[in-house]
């Protein structure tokens, strides 16, 4: 008997069976023999759910295999894309990513079963382009991988199974067939409705208007065909999801698609045609969304979700760029030297929208970067310390956008050869935000960086998330009536936030507090805050000398950036004032040697300094999606070794130890991280440390003595936060170099 005769007999057996479940045990061996495969899994789509499960499979090690429809697994990707795949090695990440950049192999099933997957052939089971399941053949016996001929034969098998599954699932042949089955539509009416050209919106309108079919009845019919749940327009139950911000409104309206949130934490992609695999994959690429449900809805209801909420959540950047493209086409008919004006409405809207999106995403900086030649210009935001792309704008609009920002910051729009600095305030969504602007000439044109200055009330002292040891030591330090307390670290490490948290603790009616800041970012009642102005000669040193004549108790100096300011601050502390300030140094011990190196008298500094707090900011794990795991012995030893074996007992490692790692969800924009936390290194200037400063001891000597007396380094404090589940080791490595 030839192969195709065997295949025909197999198909006939499937057709003749009442239920495929009953006949599969008899056919399993024949199918495996026909394809020379070690195993087969036939997945079926879960009813009204966005996953597939193993309806039939070889092997009894696992009771059931269930995977989401998406690139997290090979079968899930085939279900999503409705495209067949031939894979030579399921463990080869490069081969998988050549198919889809986020495609992965679900190794956990191999690990649980003890079976080793090598080659894979997977084919979607569809009927009328509706996904019903997936055939997955595993490990070709006769060759290294399955062949194209095997794929062709599996496709024929999938067609037969599609007809069988459609019958067993009760799926209809068309979106409106169920209306006929329930006698709501006659055969002639259904035939007339399906005559080409078929426009879904027109068909729906005809059903509702001419045939008096209700939306609920239509919904049941669509559910029977697409095998997904139907939703109507229920704005009280469903809200627009934040991820709509990554898709412009014209795209959503054109594709009759919207992403909703039912407040359960899981995104719902709603569209009129859930069979649009390419559209779903476009949405995944644009939003990073992997875990979601799919629902079907009527075109009018989807449009109402979009247009009814567009002012609340949907960003208009995409629409503005579409408008910009239209303006650009019109501009091409004008003389080239006229250019695009900075007061063109679309340019004004575009700049305002960029600022609004930056504020909404809690960005600290906005980077507007010129592209090479005629390539698009990028707009990037720094969120939680990392840059991410917001959008690209047409290169012809870049000069107008830069000029618009210069006008807002009162800079010279004609000066394009030199860097310029400025700032402006703008009211967005009833909030006034202050923006610091820096322009720089590059080889491809001017670039702009805008810093969104922090505003609002000071962070409470007990919210700094200091370790119990550091909290106790710092609480004692700030009780000193005089002395110098320094907070050190690189730009953007949260020094100003920490200083204002300390001032908030000290700000009582019996204290007179003066601050000199550049800029004033955080304001507090009861503080006399002075903004520096270098152009007019108001520097930190000038302000400090003036403060000494203004009866202060506590003085904050934004930065000891030179010898004059540092010397004046130390002298102020020695005359009975508490002085708080910052420096740009890497560690607490290094700060001491840095000040001595710039010419500060070591004896005066040792007598004045109370303590030095070094800090960094690291990203925190998203509390909604962080994944728990138990580290192996090697990882536990690694943590103990870097914390210091002599202090390992401080970690209080439990058995078994549970740590956490990033996963990704809608709340954290699929990054796995949300917000930042400080890691600290607090050096108290004790009598022994003071003696070392007198004698200009090295950084290593000061650090060793401080550790002996209770200081814990940035790395040690970070490891404590890893063990506490606040962050992970990957983020800690971003602020320090570890040696194995």
XYZ file of C-alpha atoms in Angstrom:
740
model
C 0.000 0.000 0.000
C 1.437 3.397 -1.004
C 1.839 6.282 1.397
C -1.034 8.248 -0.100
C -3.338 5.212 0.080
C -2.527 4.976 3.784
C -3.168 8.707 4.155
C -6.563 8.404 2.421
C -7.521 5.509 4.678
C -6.518 7.618 7.662
C -8.688 10.501 6.456
C -11.624 8.142 5.868
C -11.323 6.751 9.389
C -11.420 10.289 10.801
C -14.499 11.179 8.712
C -16.359 8.026 9.730
C -15.731 8.450 13.463
C -18.386 10.201 15.511
C -15.746 11.803 17.744
C -12.038 12.131 17.015
C -11.342 11.527 20.708
C -12.652 7.963 20.366
C -10.552 6.996 17.346
C -7.253 8.797 18.101
C -5.756 5.933 20.196
C -6.190 3.623 17.175
C -4.787 6.142 14.680
C -1.880 7.495 16.757
C 0.556 4.741 15.747
C -0.439 5.047 12.072
C 0.089 8.821 12.078
C 3.506 8.517 13.731
C 4.503 5.811 11.240
C 3.317 7.851 8.255
C 5.380 10.862 9.306
C 8.301 8.898 10.818
C 7.900 10.957 14.001
C 8.540 10.086 17.630
C 5.586 12.001 19.055
C 2.485 13.939 18.074
C 0.418 16.473 19.974
C -2.894 17.714 18.626
C -3.909 20.940 20.325
C -7.447 22.248 20.369
C -8.438 25.826 21.000
C -10.073 26.416 24.368
C -13.630 27.607 23.977
C -13.764 31.419 24.294
C -10.195 31.538 25.578
C -6.816 32.714 24.293
C -4.968 29.436 24.727
C -4.727 25.941 23.256
C -4.527 22.646 25.119
C -3.395 19.123 24.245
C -6.562 17.287 23.240
C -4.523 14.276 22.071
C -0.848 13.542 22.617
C 1.815 10.866 22.721
C 3.208 10.071 26.155
C 1.648 9.973 29.606
C 4.286 11.912 31.585
C 2.141 15.066 31.471
C -1.605 15.056 32.051
C -2.177 18.144 29.901
C -0.163 20.717 28.011
C -1.736 24.172 27.837
C -0.021 27.144 26.193
C -1.154 30.707 25.425
C -1.745 31.746 21.837
C 1.420 33.757 21.277
C 5.174 33.456 20.652
C 5.908 32.024 24.123
C 5.818 28.550 22.530
C 6.077 27.039 19.050
C 2.499 25.741 19.023
C 1.252 29.052 20.443
C 3.016 31.003 17.689
C 1.527 28.774 14.973
C -1.908 29.323 16.522
C -1.411 33.098 16.545
C 0.067 33.484 13.062
C -1.853 30.611 11.416
C 1.449 29.817 9.670
C 3.163 26.429 9.564
C 6.748 26.043 10.780
C 9.588 23.575 10.226
C 12.201 23.748 12.975
C 15.440 21.780 12.908
C 16.419 22.385 16.546
C 13.857 23.647 19.051
C 16.660 24.702 21.411
C 18.387 26.896 18.807
C 17.347 30.431 19.774
C 18.755 31.952 16.566
C 16.628 29.613 14.448
C 13.530 30.479 16.487
C 14.179 34.220 16.321
C 14.623 34.032 12.541
C 10.948 33.015 12.475
C 9.761 35.603 15.024
C 11.960 37.841 17.225
C 10.137 36.792 20.403
C 9.533 33.136 19.569
C 10.689 30.765 22.298
C 10.471 27.060 23.015
C 8.512 26.036 26.121
C 11.325 23.999 27.661
C 9.472 23.422 30.910
C 7.466 20.589 29.372
C 10.661 18.741 28.392
C 12.019 19.303 31.887
C 8.878 17.906 33.513
C 8.529 14.901 31.205
C 12.208 14.003 30.768
C 11.673 13.856 26.982
C 14.094 15.749 24.717
C 12.577 17.674 21.808
C 14.753 18.195 18.727
C 12.974 18.855 15.423
C 9.412 20.182 15.234
C 6.765 20.399 12.512
C 3.689 22.425 13.465
C 0.627 23.203 11.334
C -2.475 25.252 12.241
C -5.882 23.574 12.161
C -8.356 26.043 10.681
C -11.763 26.081 9.054
C -12.925 29.171 7.161
C -9.698 30.780 8.473
C -10.934 30.353 12.068
C -8.315 28.820 14.360
C -9.446 25.520 15.864
C -6.156 23.916 16.890
C -2.576 22.952 16.005
C -0.871 19.710 14.922
C 2.646 19.380 16.303
C 4.934 16.516 15.234
C 8.116 16.057 17.264
C 11.503 14.522 16.335
C 11.811 13.167 12.800
C 13.185 9.615 12.891
C 14.366 9.240 9.303
C 16.267 12.541 9.083
C 17.639 15.416 11.132
C 14.451 17.389 10.547
C 11.043 17.102 8.917
C 10.835 17.850 5.189
C 8.655 20.089 3.054
C 6.894 16.918 1.888
C 6.068 16.125 5.526
C 4.702 19.651 5.890
C 2.460 19.250 2.829
C 1.058 15.977 4.190
C 0.503 17.470 7.642
C -1.362 20.382 6.033
C -3.759 17.896 4.401
C -4.273 16.186 7.750
C -4.984 19.581 9.343
C -7.674 20.294 6.735
C -9.462 17.055 7.602
C -9.164 17.742 11.315
C -10.440 21.286 10.764
C -13.718 19.950 9.420
C -13.937 17.467 12.300
C -13.129 20.034 14.992
C -15.588 22.546 13.535
C -18.349 19.986 13.909
C -17.311 18.962 17.438
C -16.938 22.575 18.642
C -20.241 23.622 17.122
C -18.543 26.261 15.004
C -20.484 27.645 12.064
C -19.255 28.119 8.487
C -19.893 31.860 8.444
C -20.303 34.742 10.915
C -24.081 34.903 10.424
C -24.931 31.206 9.947
C -26.037 30.815 13.557
C -28.810 33.357 12.924
C -30.185 31.025 10.260
C -29.829 27.973 12.532
C -31.927 29.770 15.161
C -34.543 30.742 12.549
C -33.778 34.435 12.897
C -32.703 34.626 9.267
C -34.062 32.746 6.265
C -31.816 30.871 3.839
C -32.512 33.422 1.110
C -31.754 36.335 3.434
C -28.458 34.703 4.454
C -27.567 34.085 0.813
C -28.393 37.682 -0.107
C -26.346 38.959 2.830
C -23.292 36.958 1.739
C -23.328 38.116 -1.880
C -20.128 39.923 -2.887
C -18.827 42.486 -2.342
C -19.033 41.739 1.381
C -18.491 44.710 3.673
C -18.812 43.651 7.308
C -20.025 47.037 8.547
C -22.675 47.178 5.825
C -23.743 43.603 6.617
C -24.159 44.439 10.304
C -26.149 47.587 9.542
C -28.431 45.623 7.203
C -29.040 42.916 9.815
C -29.950 45.463 12.487
C -31.938 47.862 10.301
C -33.640 45.620 7.726
C -33.881 42.263 9.521
C -34.342 43.643 13.072
C -31.604 41.471 14.543
C -30.496 42.684 17.984
C -26.839 43.246 18.869
C -27.059 40.453 21.441
C -28.318 37.984 18.809
C -25.560 39.118 16.462
C -23.022 38.619 19.222
C -24.050 34.989 19.771
C -23.688 34.321 16.049
C -20.217 35.875 15.942
C -19.192 33.828 18.993
C -20.279 30.605 17.272
C -18.189 31.415 14.191
C -15.034 32.975 15.686
C -15.018 30.847 18.869
C -14.243 33.878 21.038
C -16.404 35.905 23.423
C -18.494 38.854 22.242
C -18.697 42.168 24.081
C -20.923 45.161 23.486
C -20.409 48.797 24.386
C -20.150 48.746 28.184
C -18.007 51.736 29.234
C -18.722 51.147 32.926
C -17.223 47.652 32.723
C -14.460 48.142 30.139
C -11.985 51.021 29.958
C -9.365 51.875 27.378
C -6.047 50.194 28.176
C -2.911 52.333 28.488
C -1.274 50.362 25.649
C -3.580 52.102 23.167
C -1.110 54.973 23.587
C 1.355 53.029 21.437
C -1.074 52.803 18.507
C -2.295 55.891 16.742
C -6.023 56.500 16.578
C -6.263 56.301 12.793
C -4.771 52.776 12.906
C -7.300 51.688 15.541
C -10.257 53.106 13.614
C -9.059 51.715 10.285
C -8.697 48.184 11.669
C -11.745 48.359 13.961
C -9.512 47.398 16.870
C -9.110 48.556 20.455
C -7.355 47.291 23.600
C -9.604 47.277 26.665
C -9.108 46.646 30.372
C -11.810 44.989 32.458
C -9.910 45.889 35.673
C -8.777 42.277 36.137
C -5.240 43.206 35.098
C -5.357 41.364 31.766
C -5.570 43.183 28.449
C -8.349 42.386 25.979
C -7.811 42.955 22.260
C -11.216 43.614 20.730
C -11.738 43.571 16.969
C -14.434 42.846 14.416
C -12.434 40.050 12.801
C -10.413 37.957 15.279
C -8.991 35.994 12.315
C -6.666 38.919 11.468
C -3.453 37.176 12.522
C -1.215 39.780 10.865
C -2.995 42.602 12.692
C -2.639 40.843 16.042
C 1.081 40.349 15.440
C 1.448 44.028 14.498
C -0.189 44.974 17.805
C 2.161 42.630 19.675
C 5.204 44.180 18.023
C 4.049 47.749 18.668
C 2.953 47.264 22.284
C 5.090 44.376 23.533
C 1.863 42.684 24.621
C 2.094 38.897 24.905
C -0.551 37.865 27.440
C -4.061 38.924 26.454
C -7.568 37.761 25.582
C -9.302 38.257 22.232
C -12.945 39.316 21.979
C -15.138 40.138 19.018
C -17.320 43.248 18.826
C -19.346 45.236 16.319
C -17.606 48.026 14.360
C -19.796 50.776 15.785
C -19.119 49.713 19.378
C -15.352 49.618 18.820
C -15.439 53.094 17.284
C -17.428 54.351 20.281
C -14.807 53.007 22.685
C -12.109 54.842 20.727
C -13.766 58.167 19.977
C -15.666 58.305 23.243
C -12.442 58.219 25.272
C -9.863 59.742 22.974
C -9.297 62.825 25.156
C -8.673 60.728 28.265
C -6.119 58.119 27.313
C -5.309 57.814 23.621
C -2.198 59.687 22.617
C -2.525 61.761 19.476
C 1.118 61.541 18.440
C 0.415 59.145 15.597
C -2.402 61.336 14.305
C -0.222 64.427 14.549
C 2.471 62.708 12.510
C -0.085 61.691 9.914
C -1.120 65.338 9.802
C 2.553 66.290 9.551
C 2.992 63.989 6.568
C 0.018 65.647 4.883
C 1.480 69.095 5.593
C 4.806 67.912 4.214
C 3.191 66.874 0.941
C 1.579 70.310 0.661
C 4.881 71.957 1.596
C 6.630 70.349 -1.368
C 4.711 72.657 -3.676
C 6.118 75.751 -1.922
C 9.559 77.331 -2.417
C 12.082 75.241 -0.462
C 13.626 78.195 1.345
C 10.349 78.975 3.118
C 10.547 75.788 5.206
C 8.064 74.754 7.876
C 7.309 77.365 10.510
C 7.753 76.706 14.220
C 4.284 78.168 14.832
C 2.588 75.767 12.398
C -0.343 74.271 14.376
C 0.815 70.687 13.925
C 4.305 71.568 15.237
C 2.866 73.284 18.314
C 0.582 70.309 18.985
C 3.415 67.840 18.432
C 5.729 69.499 20.968
C 2.926 69.791 23.530
C 1.957 66.159 23.020
C 5.543 64.977 23.519
C 5.643 66.888 26.812
C 2.301 65.435 27.904
C 3.372 61.865 27.148
C 6.645 62.417 28.993
C 4.778 63.677 32.042
C 2.298 60.780 31.893
C 5.109 58.206 31.764
C 7.032 59.935 34.595
C 10.004 60.545 32.313
C 12.934 62.519 33.701
C 14.388 63.562 30.328
C 13.245 63.986 26.721
C 15.803 63.448 23.949
C 15.016 64.834 20.486
C 17.701 63.566 18.119
C 18.410 64.490 14.506
C 18.719 61.617 12.051
C 21.289 61.031 9.345
C 20.479 62.559 5.929
C 16.751 62.034 5.268
C 16.175 59.421 7.967
C 13.550 60.031 10.633
C 14.388 61.877 13.825
C 13.941 60.057 17.124
C 12.178 61.182 20.273
C 13.278 59.171 23.300
C 12.272 59.333 26.958
C 14.332 58.367 29.978
C 12.026 56.463 32.308
C 13.351 54.909 35.525
C 16.886 55.643 34.376
C 16.647 53.959 30.960
C 15.951 55.471 27.539
C 13.075 54.198 25.428
C 11.857 55.402 22.053
C 8.581 57.316 22.060
C 8.149 58.088 18.375
C 9.914 59.102 15.161
C 9.159 62.377 13.411
C 9.684 63.375 9.758
C 13.131 64.956 9.220
C 11.620 68.003 7.500
C 9.857 68.897 10.769
C 12.957 68.669 12.963
C 14.118 72.316 12.505
C 10.606 73.577 13.271
C 10.330 71.395 16.386
C 13.732 72.612 17.647
C 12.797 76.232 16.943
C 9.493 75.803 18.766
C 11.300 74.523 21.868
C 13.859 77.370 21.624
C 11.065 79.940 21.547
C 9.451 78.362 24.619
C 12.823 78.467 26.445
C 13.574 82.027 25.212
C 16.692 80.956 23.331
C 18.154 82.425 20.142
C 16.539 80.503 17.270
C 19.113 81.868 14.806
C 22.080 80.459 16.755
C 22.630 76.907 15.540
C 26.418 76.646 15.933
C 26.762 76.819 19.734
C 25.112 74.997 22.648
C 22.395 76.935 24.475
C 20.676 76.470 27.838
C 17.297 77.705 28.974
C 14.093 76.714 30.686
C 10.347 77.231 30.560
C 7.193 76.387 32.470
C 4.076 74.962 30.868
C 0.637 73.966 32.149
C -0.380 70.481 31.059
C -3.476 68.648 32.326
C -3.925 71.228 35.121
C -0.321 70.715 36.277
C 2.460 73.259 35.858
C 5.751 71.587 34.982
C 9.150 73.234 34.683
C 11.447 72.104 31.886
C 15.173 72.741 31.560
C 16.377 72.840 27.927
C 19.811 72.172 26.440
C 20.469 72.395 22.690
C 23.621 71.030 21.065
C 24.838 71.210 17.446
C 25.534 67.774 15.933
C 26.807 66.744 12.507
C 23.211 65.933 11.486
C 21.606 69.069 12.914
C 20.659 70.408 16.315
C 19.680 68.033 19.093
C 17.594 68.923 22.135
C 17.501 67.455 25.625
C 14.736 68.562 27.974
C 14.922 67.754 31.693
C 11.542 67.654 33.435
C 12.245 69.081 36.853
C 10.759 67.296 39.826
C 8.097 69.242 41.663
C 5.767 68.700 44.536
C 6.230 67.918 48.193
C 9.291 66.364 49.760
C 9.459 62.611 50.230
C 8.946 61.679 53.903
C 12.177 60.680 55.646
C 10.852 57.224 56.517
C 10.069 56.564 52.819
C 13.722 56.721 51.729
C 13.893 52.943 52.228
C 17.103 53.155 54.211
C 18.137 49.888 55.825
C 17.310 49.701 59.563
C 21.010 50.208 60.377
C 21.345 53.259 58.092
C 18.003 54.707 59.231
C 19.086 54.594 62.864
C 22.520 56.124 62.148
C 21.098 58.869 59.917
C 18.421 59.739 62.492
C 21.190 60.313 65.042
C 23.356 62.336 62.630
C 20.684 64.888 61.745
C 20.136 65.643 65.442
C 23.557 67.333 65.573
C 23.137 71.110 66.010
C 26.132 71.829 63.780
C 28.408 70.091 61.315
C 28.494 69.042 57.659
C 26.394 66.206 56.248
C 27.086 65.263 52.625
C 25.006 63.234 50.165
C 27.104 62.057 47.219
C 26.578 60.242 43.942
C 26.375 60.811 40.182
C 23.815 63.013 38.450
C 20.321 61.573 38.745
C 21.039 59.450 41.808
C 18.367 61.110 43.968
C 20.605 63.362 46.078
C 18.169 66.295 46.070
C 15.263 64.020 47.019
C 17.235 62.653 49.981
C 18.318 66.112 51.173
C 14.760 67.424 51.102
C 13.540 64.339 52.966
C 16.102 65.185 55.676
C 15.034 68.848 55.667
C 11.415 67.745 56.001
C 12.413 65.907 59.175
C 14.271 68.972 60.514
C 11.719 71.578 59.415
C 10.171 72.703 62.704
C 8.976 76.187 63.789
C 12.068 76.709 65.964
C 14.489 76.280 63.039
C 15.474 78.820 60.394
C 16.407 77.007 57.185
C 18.002 78.568 54.091
C 18.626 76.680 50.848
C 20.656 77.577 47.762
C 19.654 75.367 44.837
C 20.164 75.180 41.082
C 17.408 74.634 40.211
C 14.795 74.694 42.974
C 12.991 71.423 42.230
C 11.180 70.621 45.480
C 9.514 73.290 47.613
C 8.545 73.060 51.273
C 6.657 75.514 53.486
C 8.882 77.031 56.155
C 12.022 76.954 53.995
C 13.636 80.057 52.515
C 14.741 78.741 49.112
C 16.995 80.705 46.758
C 17.443 79.942 43.050
C 21.009 80.335 41.773
C 21.635 82.656 38.827
C 25.191 82.437 37.527
C 24.596 85.082 34.854
C 23.866 87.699 37.506
C 26.633 86.464 39.796
C 24.480 84.629 42.346
C 26.574 81.511 42.927
C 26.554 78.940 45.725
C 29.506 80.653 47.424
C 27.849 84.093 47.229
C 24.568 82.723 48.588
C 26.331 80.909 51.418
C 28.098 84.063 52.594
C 24.772 85.913 52.492
C 23.035 83.162 54.496
C 25.560 83.560 57.318
C 24.299 87.129 57.789
C 20.652 85.948 57.828
C 20.580 84.142 61.203
C 20.392 80.538 59.914
C 20.133 77.311 61.906
C 20.348 74.966 58.925
C 21.815 75.655 55.486
C 21.463 73.545 52.345
C 23.964 74.155 49.556
C 22.963 72.459 46.313
C 26.515 71.370 45.469
C 30.051 71.886 46.751
C 31.369 72.157 43.225
C 34.561 74.124 43.978
C 37.057 74.873 46.745
C 35.490 78.249 47.583
C 32.037 76.770 48.217
C 33.389 73.759 50.112
C 35.596 75.948 52.323
C 32.709 78.337 53.089
C 30.415 75.423 53.955
C 32.925 73.907 56.370
C 33.565 77.302 57.991
C 29.796 77.786 58.399
C 29.472 74.441 60.168
C 32.361 75.239 62.511
C 30.610 78.466 63.540
C 27.532 76.620 64.789
C 25.360 75.767 61.762
C 24.185 72.467 60.311
C 25.195 72.405 56.630
C 23.802 69.919 54.113
C 25.274 69.593 50.626
C 26.124 67.243 47.741
C 29.163 66.153 45.752
C 29.659 64.145 42.578
C 31.763 61.273 43.920
C 31.465 57.505 43.633
C 31.623 56.460 47.284
C 31.586 57.863 50.790
C 35.325 57.272 51.521
C 36.306 58.734 48.138
C 34.506 61.979 49.054
C 36.956 62.613 51.887
C 40.043 62.286 49.696
C 38.414 64.348 46.918
C 37.855 67.342 49.229
C 41.371 67.103 50.627
C 42.768 66.917 47.071
C 41.042 70.191 46.054
C 42.703 71.970 48.976
C 40.359 71.641 51.958
C 42.191 71.506 55.285
C 41.862 67.909 56.568
C 41.735 68.955 60.231
C 38.887 71.431 59.703
C 36.997 68.957 57.525
C 37.425 66.099 60.012
C 36.137 68.297 62.840
C 33.181 69.555 60.791
C 31.947 66.422 59.019
C 29.213 64.377 60.721
C 28.762 61.776 58.016
C 28.627 61.043 54.300
C 25.807 59.217 52.517
C 26.602 57.780 49.068
C 23.669 56.549 47.031
C 22.516 55.214 43.665
C 19.093 54.532 42.199
C 18.253 51.079 40.864
C 15.065 49.831 39.235
C 12.583 47.972 41.411
C 10.700 44.860 40.378
C 7.083 45.354 39.360
C 5.015 44.297 42.372
C 2.218 42.984 40.157
C 4.200 40.519 38.077
C 7.539 39.757 39.756
C 8.172 36.021 39.639
C 9.382 34.074 42.665
C 12.072 31.418 42.300
C 14.388 29.441 44.546
C 18.083 30.088 43.781
C 20.462 27.155 43.674
C 23.353 26.731 46.082
C 25.811 28.412 43.704
C 23.695 31.581 43.501
C 23.298 31.718 47.292
C 27.063 31.353 47.717
C 27.538 34.123 45.146
C 25.347 36.500 47.172
C 27.096 35.644 50.432
C 30.545 36.026 48.884
C 29.817 39.506 47.522
C 28.124 40.602 50.735
C 31.165 39.410 52.658
C 31.471 36.041 54.326
C 32.230 37.741 57.630
C 28.832 39.467 57.552
C 26.776 36.723 55.860
C 24.655 36.211 58.973
C 23.176 39.697 58.432
C 21.441 38.436 55.281
C 19.285 36.054 57.345
C 18.907 33.702 54.380
C 15.951 31.391 54.850
C 15.868 27.741 53.819
C 14.518 27.482 51.221
C 15.447 30.974 50.051
C 12.984 32.763 47.762
C 14.208 35.485 45.407
C 12.354 37.337 42.675
C 13.024 38.123 39.023
C 11.475 40.335 36.368
C 8.606 38.974 34.290
C 6.633 41.757 32.565
C 2.992 42.838 32.469
C 0.835 45.741 31.304
C 1.452 47.631 34.553
C 5.207 47.850 33.883
C 5.003 48.082 30.078
C 6.337 44.500 29.779
C 9.708 45.493 31.301
C 9.322 43.695 34.632
C 10.383 46.850 36.500
C 8.372 49.753 37.922
C 9.963 52.685 39.743
C 13.352 53.002 41.438
C 14.771 52.702 44.932
C 17.949 54.004 46.521
C 20.880 51.876 47.632
C 22.988 53.576 50.254
C 26.432 53.669 51.828
C 26.468 55.685 55.074
C 29.845 56.571 56.566
C 29.659 58.042 60.092
C 32.704 60.149 60.981
C 33.732 58.519 64.247
C 36.779 59.317 66.363
C 38.879 56.679 64.581
C 37.762 57.819 61.113
C 38.528 61.396 62.166
C 42.080 60.386 63.069
C 42.519 58.794 59.625
C 41.345 62.023 57.959
C 43.816 64.046 60.035
C 46.621 61.905 58.618
C 45.294 61.928 55.023
C 44.743 58.172 54.979
C 43.940 56.346 51.735
C 40.439 55.495 50.528
C 41.006 51.813 51.352
C 42.077 52.566 54.937
C 39.079 54.811 55.572
C 36.688 52.297 54.022
C 38.038 49.386 56.060
C 37.733 51.326 59.322
C 34.210 52.500 58.457
C 33.096 48.938 57.652
C 34.534 47.754 60.959
C 32.433 50.410 62.725
C 29.180 49.543 60.940
C 29.213 51.022 57.438
C 27.852 48.789 54.683
C 28.811 49.461 51.068
C 26.477 50.218 48.170
C 26.812 46.621 46.981
C 26.018 45.202 50.414
C 22.943 47.410 50.763
C 21.857 46.400 47.270
C 22.184 42.701 48.117
C 19.937 43.276 51.147
C 17.308 44.702 48.785
C 17.719 41.709 46.441
C 17.100 39.313 49.336
C 14.087 41.418 50.386
C 12.566 40.984 46.906
C 12.683 44.703 46.077
C 15.027 44.317 43.090
C 17.114 41.647 41.386
C 20.826 41.010 40.999
C 20.798 42.201 37.380
C 19.905 45.732 38.490
C 22.537 45.670 41.206
C 25.165 44.819 38.585
C 24.248 48.035 36.761
C 25.835 50.139 39.526
C 28.901 48.062 40.363
C 31.400 45.688 38.776
C 31.389 42.190 40.255
C 34.253 39.768 40.081
C 33.550 36.042 40.295
